[in-house]
Coordinates of C-alpha atoms and ligand atoms in Angstrom, one line a residue:
M1 CA -6.8 19.0 -0.5
I2 CA -5.0 15.9 -1.4
V3 CA -7.4 13.0 -1.3
G4 CA -5.2 10.0 -2.1
I5 CA -2.8 8.2 -4.5
D6 CA -4.1 8.5 -8.0
A7 CA -1.2 6.9 -10.0
I8 CA 2.2 5.5 -9.4
T9 CA 5.0 4.8 -11.9
Y10 CA 7.8 2.3 -11.4
G11 CA 11.0 2.2 -13.4
V12 CA 11.9 -1.5 -13.7
E13 CA 14.7 -3.7 -14.9
D14 CA 12.6 -6.5 -16.3
L15 CA 9.3 -5.3 -17.9
E16 CA 8.1 -8.8 -18.8
L17 CA 8.5 -10.1 -15.3
C18 CA 6.6 -7.0 -13.9
R19 CA 3.8 -7.5 -16.4
R20 CA 3.3 -11.0 -15.2
F21 CA 3.6 -10.0 -11.6
F22 CA 0.9 -7.3 -11.7
G23 CA -1.4 -9.6 -13.7
D24 CA -1.1 -12.2 -11.0
W25 CA -1.4 -9.5 -8.3
G26 CA -4.9 -8.8 -9.7
L27 CA -4.6 -5.5 -11.5
A28 CA -6.4 -4.9 -14.8
P29 CA -4.4 -4.0 -17.9
S30 CA -5.4 -0.5 -19.2
G31 CA -3.0 0.2 -22.1
D32 CA 0.7 -0.3 -22.8
D33 CA 2.3 -1.3 -19.6
N34 CA -0.4 0.5 -17.6
F35 CA -2.6 -1.3 -15.1
E36 CA -5.3 -0.2 -12.8
T37 CA -7.1 -1.1 -9.6
L38 CA -10.9 -1.4 -9.4
N39 CA -11.3 2.3 -8.7
G40 CA -9.1 3.4 -11.5
C41 CA -5.9 4.1 -9.5
E42 CA -3.1 3.7 -12.1
V43 CA 0.0 1.5 -11.8
R44 CA 2.5 2.1 -14.7
I45 CA 5.6 0.2 -15.4
R46 CA 8.4 1.6 -17.6
H47 CA 11.9 0.5 -18.3
K48 CA 14.2 2.1 -15.7
D49 CA 16.3 3.7 -18.4
D50 CA 13.3 5.3 -20.1
P51 CA 14.4 9.0 -20.6
A52 CA 10.8 10.2 -19.9
L53 CA 11.1 9.0 -16.3
P54 CA 12.0 11.4 -13.5
P55 CA 15.3 10.6 -11.7
A56 CA 15.5 7.6 -9.4
M57 CA 15.9 7.9 -5.6
E58 CA 17.8 4.6 -5.5
P59 CA 19.5 2.2 -7.9
G60 CA 17.6 -0.7 -9.6
S61 CA 13.8 -1.2 -9.9
T62 CA 11.9 1.3 -7.8
L63 CA 9.1 3.8 -7.6
R64 CA 9.8 6.8 -9.9
E65 CA 6.7 9.0 -9.6
V66 CA 3.6 9.4 -7.4
V67 CA 0.6 11.3 -8.7
W68 CA -1.5 12.5 -5.8
G69 CA -5.2 13.1 -6.5
T70 CA -6.7 16.3 -5.2
D71 CA -10.3 17.5 -4.8
G72 CA -9.7 20.2 -7.4
K73 CA -6.6 22.2 -6.7
V74 CA -3.6 21.3 -8.7
L75 CA -0.2 21.9 -7.2
E76 CA 3.1 22.3 -9.1
P77 CA 5.1 19.1 -9.6
C78 CA 8.0 18.7 -7.2
L79 CA 10.5 16.3 -5.7
D80 CA 10.1 15.3 -2.0
P81 CA 13.2 15.4 0.2
N82 CA 13.9 11.8 -0.8
G83 CA 14.1 12.9 -4.4
L84 CA 10.9 11.1 -5.3
A85 CA 9.0 12.9 -8.1
L86 CA 5.4 14.0 -7.2
R87 CA 2.7 15.3 -9.4
F88 CA -0.8 16.4 -8.6
R89 CA -4.1 16.2 -10.5
K90 CA -7.8 16.3 -9.8
S91 CA -8.5 12.8 -8.8
R92 CA -9.7 10.5 -11.6
K93 CA -10.5 7.6 -9.3
R94 CA -14.0 6.2 -9.6
K95 CA -16.5 5.5 -6.9
V96 CA -16.9 1.7 -7.0
D97 CA -19.5 -0.5 -5.6
V98 CA -17.3 -3.0 -3.9
K99 CA -18.5 -4.6 -0.7
G100 CA -16.6 -6.7 1.8
V101 CA -18.3 -9.5 3.5
P102 CA -19.6 -8.8 7.0
I103 CA -18.2 -10.7 10.0
N104 CA -20.4 -12.3 12.6
T105 CA -19.3 -11.2 16.1
W106 CA -20.6 -12.3 19.5
D107 CA -22.8 -9.4 19.8
H108 CA -24.0 -9.0 16.2
A109 CA -24.8 -11.5 13.4
A110 CA -24.1 -9.3 10.5
R111 CA -24.3 -12.3 8.1
V112 CA -27.4 -14.4 8.4
D113 CA -28.2 -17.4 6.2
R114 CA -25.2 -16.4 4.1
R115 CA -21.8 -18.1 3.7
S116 CA -18.7 -16.0 4.1
A117 CA -16.3 -15.2 1.2
F118 CA -13.5 -17.4 -0.2
Y119 CA -11.5 -15.5 -2.8
E120 CA -9.7 -17.4 -5.6
R121 CA -7.5 -14.3 -6.0
A122 CA -7.4 -10.6 -5.1
H123 CA -8.6 -7.7 -7.2
P124 CA -7.2 -4.7 -5.3
V125 CA -9.6 -1.7 -4.9
E126 CA -6.9 0.9 -4.8
V127 CA -3.3 1.8 -4.0
G128 CA -3.7 2.7 -0.3
H129 CA -0.3 3.8 0.9
L130 CA 3.4 4.0 0.4
V131 CA 6.2 3.2 2.7
L132 CA 9.5 5.0 2.1
F133 CA 12.9 4.7 3.6
S134 CA 14.6 8.0 4.3
D135 CA 17.7 9.5 5.8
R136 CA 15.8 12.8 6.5
L137 CA 12.8 11.9 8.5
A138 CA 12.2 15.4 10.0
E139 CA 12.4 17.0 6.5
M140 CA 10.0 14.5 5.1
E141 CA 7.5 15.1 7.9
D142 CA 7.7 18.9 7.3
F143 CA 7.4 18.5 3.5
Y144 CA 4.4 16.3 3.6
G145 CA 2.9 18.4 6.5
N146 CA 3.2 21.5 4.2
L147 CA 1.2 19.5 1.6
G148 CA -1.6 19.1 4.2
F149 CA -0.7 15.6 5.6
L150 CA -1.5 15.0 9.2
V151 CA 0.4 12.8 11.6
S152 CA -1.5 9.7 12.7
D153 CA 1.2 8.1 14.8
R154 CA 5.0 8.2 15.3
Y155 CA 8.0 6.2 16.2
P156 CA 9.9 9.3 17.5
G157 CA 13.1 9.8 15.6
R158 CA 12.5 6.7 13.6
G159 CA 9.2 6.9 11.7
V160 CA 6.0 8.8 11.0
F161 CA 2.6 7.7 9.8
L162 CA 1.0 10.4 7.7
R163 CA -2.5 10.7 6.3
C164 CA -3.6 13.1 3.6
T165 CA -7.2 13.6 4.7
P166 CA -8.4 14.5 8.3
E167 CA -10.8 11.6 8.1
G168 CA -9.8 8.4 6.4
G169 CA -7.5 5.4 6.6
H170 CA -4.7 5.4 9.2
H171 CA -1.9 6.3 6.8
D172 CA -1.2 7.2 3.1
V173 CA 2.6 7.5 3.6
F174 CA 4.8 6.0 6.3
V175 CA 8.4 7.3 6.4
L176 CA 10.9 5.1 8.1
Q177 CA 14.4 6.1 9.1
T178 CA 16.8 3.4 10.3
P179 CA 20.4 4.1 11.3
D180 CA 21.6 3.1 7.8
S181 CA 18.6 4.3 5.8
K182 CA 19.0 5.7 2.4
P183 CA 16.1 7.1 0.3
G184 CA 14.2 4.2 -1.1
L185 CA 11.0 2.2 -1.5
N186 CA 10.0 -0.2 1.2
H187 CA 6.5 -1.1 -0.2
V188 CA 3.4 -0.1 -2.0
A189 CA 0.2 -1.2 -0.3
F190 CA -2.9 -2.3 -2.2
T191 CA -6.2 -2.1 -0.4
V192 CA -8.5 -5.2 -0.7
R193 CA -12.1 -5.4 0.4
D194 CA -11.8 -7.6 3.4
I195 CA -9.5 -9.8 5.3
H196 CA -10.5 -12.9 3.4
E197 CA -9.3 -11.2 0.2
V198 CA -5.9 -10.6 1.9
F199 CA -5.6 -14.4 2.4
G200 CA -7.1 -15.4 -1.0
G201 CA -4.8 -12.9 -2.8
G202 CA -1.7 -14.1 -0.8
L203 CA -2.5 -17.7 -1.5
H204 CA -3.0 -17.1 -5.2
I205 CA 0.2 -15.0 -5.7
S206 CA 2.0 -17.9 -3.9
R207 CA 0.5 -20.5 -6.2
A208 CA 1.7 -18.3 -9.1
G209 CA 5.3 -18.7 -7.8
W210 CA 5.9 -15.3 -6.3
Q211 CA 7.8 -15.1 -3.0
T212 CA 6.2 -13.9 0.2
Q213 CA 8.4 -11.8 2.5
L214 CA 6.1 -11.8 5.4
G215 CA 2.4 -12.6 5.7
P216 CA -0.2 -13.0 6.5
G217 CA 0.1 -11.0 9.7
R218 CA -1.5 -8.2 11.6
H219 CA -0.2 -4.7 12.5
P220 CA -1.0 -3.5 16.0
I221 CA -0.5 0.2 15.0
S222 CA -3.1 0.3 12.2
S223 CA -4.9 -2.9 13.2
A224 CA -4.6 -4.0 9.5
Y225 CA -4.1 -7.5 8.3
F226 CA -1.2 -7.7 5.8
W227 CA 0.6 -9.9 3.3
Y228 CA 3.9 -8.7 1.9
V229 CA 5.3 -10.1 -1.4
H230 CA 8.6 -9.4 -3.1
C231 CA 7.8 -7.2 -6.1
P232 CA 10.0 -7.3 -9.2
A233 CA 9.1 -3.6 -9.8
G234 CA 10.8 -2.6 -6.6
G235 CA 10.4 -3.2 -2.8
L236 CA 7.5 -5.2 -1.6
A237 CA 3.8 -5.2 -2.6
E238 CA 1.3 -5.5 0.2
Y239 CA -2.3 -6.6 0.3
Y240 CA -4.0 -5.2 3.3
S241 CA -7.5 -4.7 4.8
D242 CA -9.3 -3.6 8.0
E243 CA -7.0 -0.7 8.9
D244 CA -8.2 1.8 11.5
W245 CA -10.4 4.6 10.2
V246 CA -9.4 7.8 11.9
T247 CA -11.0 11.3 12.2
P248 CA -9.8 14.7 13.6
A249 CA -10.6 13.2 17.1
W250 CA -7.8 10.7 16.7
K251 CA -4.8 11.5 19.0
P252 CA -1.4 10.6 17.5
R253 CA 0.4 8.1 19.6
E254 CA 4.1 7.4 20.1
F255 CA 5.7 4.0 19.9
E256 CA 9.1 2.5 20.4
P257 CA 10.1 0.4 17.4
K258 CA 10.0 -3.3 18.5
P259 CA 9.0 -6.4 16.5
E260 CA 5.8 -6.8 18.6
V261 CA 4.8 -3.2 17.8
F262 CA 5.3 -3.9 14.0
A263 CA 3.3 -7.2 14.1
E264 CA 1.1 -8.9 16.6
W265 CA 1.8 -12.1 14.6
A266 CA 3.0 -12.9 11.2
V267 CA 4.1 -15.8 9.1
A268 CA 7.6 -15.5 7.6
G269 CA 7.6 -16.7 4.0
G270 CA 3.8 -17.1 3.7
L271 CA 1.3 -20.0 3.9
K272 CA 1.2 -23.1 1.9
P273 CA -2.0 -23.3 0.0
F274 CA -3.9 -26.6 0.3
Q275 CA -5.0 -26.5 -3.3
K276 CA -2.8 -28.4 -5.7
K277 CA -1.3 -26.6 -8.6
Ligands
FE2_1 FE1 1.8 -1.2 4.6

């Protein structure tokens, strides 16, 4: 069974810029142009013309390979219908002792005599999901379905949210087909420990000079809080937290694509931090 994203490789135009971005994003360096999240999920950057890279699904800086972690079985490398290279390995991600801060609600004081969290910056726990543009939505759903992915929700004819484990986060891959879609990367999403780290990370990356596309905001479909930033390695990078946790009892729903279905609310271009820098 596929259990999650173990490693991703970007092919990029400007390595130096990407090194700076992923440092500011909160990943730890783990060797030459390799970075990792807290649980050991790898993010590698290579020059886009590196002959060792698999072919690109779109021009420019983009995702070139995804390594899916499994619980033991190793499948043959392949290309998905978008032309994105996939490999598989027994997951090398570590269990980490990372705790979010409880939120006090009307009915339950989960945090007593204890201040909440204020993060100076984010340290992503893992790469949680990918969002891909495609011009062959049905083929992508079949292909990932054959790998064992389950449908969590759908925009019929327009998009499908897929998860790799019957119980887990709402989606590991979202495939989006718009009338003029070509295969490509929309974003890579990095899971942080709680909503406060979404805000702390977004404010830090803004102070470091990177441009927010949209965020913070909240998705009605997965309930997650998000913050999307333009990523020099390709597409957008997202911090997110508090997505729905689903089990085999979850019934896939169908939605019509509308702005209010994408976001309950969102700040275009980001927030201005009050700290001076
Ligand atoms: Fe996302």
